[in-house]
Amino acid sequence: MDTPTQSGFPPPLPPEPPAPARNRTNAIIVGSAAAVIAAVVATGVIVVQYNNDGSRPATTAETNSSAERLADTAADEPEPEPTYSELAADDFTIKLRTTERQCFGSAGCNMTVEPRLSYLGLTEDIDPNAVYEITYEIRGGESGPVIETAELSDRTSLNFTPTVLSTASASSKVSVEITDVTVQGQ
């Protein structure tokens, strides 16, 4: 009888039984991953549904109903009327700009001046619908003090009439001072 020939390889070893703890760990990891994926997918579905039809999912409608009621209540209340500062002479600075000057030697000069006003506060403090009358006094002319009024409207629009003065000489100094600020019609 022939004996079977042996090859140069040893016989295969029997497989080792799997460790039960490792299988349990893998199952926990797979289960956790599945739960996270399910949560992400569910969130995506809710977001897509909200973006497509503009309605809120039933689970969030109840929590947002109190916020919607507050928004509706706030929308029903009228906006409070804005308040503006009461303007006074101290709220402005004024300078004169000479636009024309003609001198006649020892006979003095004729000059035309315009007011240049600056508001010292915030422009938002001025009522855009009001017209303010700003009265100012110009001194230094031969005829004595001249009182003029400029009108400030739309917060930045100044309307005035240029003032013509005669001075005693070319070296005469002309000065200006704001004496009063009132709201037109009051």
Short mmCIF file of C-alpha atoms in Angstrom, two decimals:
data_model
loop_
_atom_site.label_atom_id
_atom_site.label_comp_id
_atom_site.label_asym_id
_atom_site.label_seq_id
_atom_site.Cartn_x
_atom_site.Cartn_y
_atom_site.Cartn_z
CA MET A 1 0.00 0.00 0.00
CA ASP A 2 1.08 3.31 -0.74
CA THR A 3 1.54 5.83 1.99
CA PRO A 4 0.41 9.24 1.30
CA THR A 5 3.18 11.66 0.67
CA GLN A 6 3.57 14.58 2.93
CA SER A 7 4.11 17.97 1.56
CA GLY A 8 6.59 20.38 3.00
CA PHE A 9 3.86 22.39 4.74
CA PRO A 10 2.54 21.68 8.18
CA PRO A 11 -1.12 20.92 8.53
CA PRO A 12 -3.37 23.97 8.95
CA LEU A 13 -4.22 25.00 12.46
CA PRO A 14 -7.82 24.99 13.55
CA PRO A 15 -9.36 28.49 13.61
CA GLU A 16 -9.48 30.23 16.97
CA PRO A 17 -12.89 31.04 18.33
CA PRO A 18 -13.65 34.82 18.16
CA ALA A 19 -13.41 36.76 21.40
CA PRO A 20 -16.91 37.62 22.63
CA ALA A 21 -15.86 41.03 24.05
CA ARG A 22 -14.58 42.23 20.69
CA ASN A 23 -17.84 41.33 18.94
CA ARG A 24 -19.78 43.26 21.57
CA THR A 25 -17.51 46.33 21.14
CA ASN A 26 -17.96 46.24 17.37
CA ALA A 27 -21.73 46.01 17.79
CA ILE A 28 -21.75 49.06 20.09
CA ILE A 29 -19.64 51.08 17.64
CA VAL A 30 -21.83 50.11 14.69
CA GLY A 31 -25.01 50.88 16.67
CA SER A 32 -23.71 54.29 17.76
CA ALA A 33 -22.67 55.18 14.23
CA ALA A 34 -26.10 54.16 12.96
CA ALA A 35 -27.80 56.36 15.59
CA VAL A 36 -25.65 59.38 14.66
CA ILE A 37 -26.35 58.86 10.95
CA ALA A 38 -30.08 58.57 11.64
CA ALA A 39 -30.03 61.82 13.66
CA VAL A 40 -28.16 63.67 10.89
CA VAL A 41 -30.56 62.38 8.23
CA ALA A 42 -33.62 63.32 10.32
CA THR A 43 -32.25 66.84 10.87
CA GLY A 44 -31.58 67.19 7.16
CA VAL A 45 -35.12 66.11 6.31
CA ILE A 46 -36.59 68.67 8.73
CA VAL A 47 -34.40 71.47 7.33
CA VAL A 48 -35.25 70.58 3.72
CA GLN A 49 -38.96 70.37 4.53
CA TYR A 50 -38.83 73.78 6.24
CA ASN A 51 -36.94 75.38 3.34
CA ASN A 52 -39.22 73.88 0.67
CA ASP A 53 -42.62 74.86 2.00
CA GLY A 54 -41.83 77.49 4.65
CA SER A 55 -43.80 75.63 7.30
CA ARG A 56 -42.31 74.53 10.55
CA PRO A 57 -42.30 70.87 11.49
CA ALA A 58 -44.87 69.86 14.06
CA THR A 59 -42.19 69.21 16.69
CA THR A 60 -40.98 72.83 16.65
CA ALA A 61 -44.29 74.60 16.04
CA GLU A 62 -45.29 74.28 19.66
CA THR A 63 -42.06 75.75 21.01
CA ASN A 64 -42.15 78.67 18.57
CA SER A 65 -45.80 79.58 19.15
CA SER A 66 -44.96 81.75 22.20
CA ALA A 67 -42.24 83.55 20.23
CA GLU A 68 -44.71 84.15 17.38
CA ARG A 69 -47.27 85.56 19.84
CA LEU A 70 -44.64 87.98 21.20
CA ALA A 71 -43.71 89.04 17.66
CA ASP A 72 -47.40 89.58 16.78
CA THR A 73 -47.92 91.64 19.95
CA ALA A 74 -44.85 93.78 19.19
CA ALA A 75 -46.06 94.31 15.61
CA ASP A 76 -49.46 95.54 16.87
CA GLU A 77 -47.87 98.21 19.08
CA PRO A 78 -47.17 101.49 17.28
CA GLU A 79 -43.59 102.65 16.95
CA PRO A 80 -42.78 105.24 19.62
CA GLU A 81 -42.52 108.78 18.29
CA PRO A 82 -38.90 109.85 17.98
CA THR A 83 -37.79 112.56 20.35
CA TYR A 84 -35.52 115.39 19.29
CA SER A 85 -33.43 117.82 21.28
CA GLU A 86 -34.61 121.34 21.87
CA LEU A 87 -31.98 123.45 20.15
CA ALA A 88 -30.43 126.54 21.73
CA ALA A 89 -27.88 129.17 20.68
CA ASP A 90 -25.13 127.26 22.55
CA ASP A 91 -25.68 124.22 20.30
CA PHE A 92 -24.13 126.08 17.34
CA THR A 93 -20.97 127.90 16.40
CA ILE A 94 -21.05 130.66 13.81
CA LYS A 95 -18.44 132.42 11.72
CA LEU A 96 -18.71 134.92 8.91
CA ARG A 97 -17.42 134.29 5.41
CA THR A 98 -16.62 137.40 3.41
CA THR A 99 -17.80 136.91 -0.18
CA GLU A 100 -17.15 140.48 -1.47
CA ARG A 101 -15.04 143.38 -0.26
CA GLN A 102 -14.39 146.77 -1.82
CA CYS A 103 -12.26 149.33 0.04
CA PHE A 104 -12.02 153.07 -0.67
CA GLY A 105 -8.80 154.10 1.05
CA SER A 106 -9.53 156.20 4.15
CA ALA A 107 -13.28 156.14 3.41
CA GLY A 108 -13.63 152.53 4.60
CA CYS A 109 -14.91 149.35 2.96
CA ASN A 110 -18.13 147.80 1.73
CA MET A 111 -18.33 144.05 2.30
CA THR A 112 -20.78 141.21 1.87
CA VAL A 113 -20.75 138.43 4.49
CA GLU A 114 -22.54 135.10 4.90
CA PRO A 115 -23.02 133.00 8.04
CA ARG A 116 -21.23 129.63 8.38
CA LEU A 117 -23.00 127.57 11.04
CA SER A 118 -21.84 124.34 12.67
CA TYR A 119 -24.03 122.19 14.90
CA LEU A 120 -22.13 120.84 17.93
CA GLY A 121 -24.36 117.79 18.56
CA LEU A 122 -25.45 114.77 16.56
CA THR A 123 -27.43 115.53 13.42
CA GLU A 124 -29.95 112.84 14.48
CA ASP A 125 -30.92 115.08 17.43
CA ILE A 126 -32.40 117.63 14.99
CA ASP A 127 -36.03 117.14 13.92
CA PRO A 128 -35.90 116.62 10.14
CA ASN A 129 -39.44 117.99 9.73
CA ALA A 130 -38.89 121.21 11.69
CA VAL A 131 -37.67 124.56 10.40
CA TYR A 132 -35.41 126.33 12.90
CA GLU A 133 -34.98 130.10 12.84
CA ILE A 134 -31.46 130.98 13.97
CA THR A 135 -31.10 134.67 14.81
CA TYR A 136 -27.62 136.16 14.86
CA GLU A 137 -26.12 139.61 15.39
CA ILE A 138 -23.27 141.03 13.28
CA ARG A 139 -21.13 143.78 14.86
CA GLY A 140 -18.40 145.98 13.46
CA GLY A 141 -20.28 147.85 10.77
CA GLU A 142 -20.52 151.68 10.71
CA SER A 143 -24.30 151.59 11.07
CA GLY A 144 -24.20 149.53 14.28
CA PRO A 145 -25.22 145.94 14.94
CA VAL A 146 -27.20 144.13 12.23
CA ILE A 147 -29.64 141.37 13.23
CA GLU A 148 -30.28 138.63 10.67
CA THR A 149 -32.10 135.28 10.69
CA ALA A 150 -31.19 132.07 8.88
CA GLU A 151 -33.51 129.07 8.49
CA LEU A 152 -32.28 125.53 9.08
CA SER A 153 -34.44 122.79 7.52
CA ASP A 154 -34.01 119.10 6.68
CA ARG A 155 -31.22 118.98 9.31
CA THR A 156 -28.61 120.37 6.89
CA SER A 157 -30.19 122.97 4.58
CA LEU A 158 -29.42 126.56 5.63
CA ASN A 159 -31.24 129.45 3.93
CA PHE A 160 -30.06 133.02 4.55
CA THR A 161 -29.67 136.40 2.90
CA PRO A 162 -26.10 137.71 2.54
CA THR A 163 -25.48 140.86 4.60
CA VAL A 164 -23.90 144.02 3.16
CA LEU A 165 -21.89 146.12 5.65
CA SER A 166 -19.81 149.29 5.55
CA THR A 167 -16.78 149.48 7.81
CA ALA A 168 -14.77 152.54 8.87
CA SER A 169 -11.50 151.14 7.53
CA ALA A 170 -9.90 148.07 6.00
CA SER A 171 -8.61 147.04 9.43
CA SER A 172 -12.07 147.01 11.07
CA LYS A 173 -13.00 143.67 12.64
CA VAL A 174 -16.47 142.22 12.12
CA SER A 175 -17.86 139.69 14.62
CA VAL A 176 -21.00 137.57 14.88
CA GLU A 177 -22.96 135.90 17.67
CA ILE A 178 -26.07 133.69 17.71
CA THR A 179 -28.72 135.28 19.91
CA ASP A 180 -31.72 132.92 19.56
CA VAL A 181 -32.93 129.63 18.08
CA THR A 182 -36.66 128.96 17.67
CA VAL A 183 -38.77 126.43 15.84
CA GLN A 184 -40.87 128.07 13.14
CA GLY A 185 -44.54 128.12 14.07
CA GLN A 186 -44.00 127.88 17.81
#
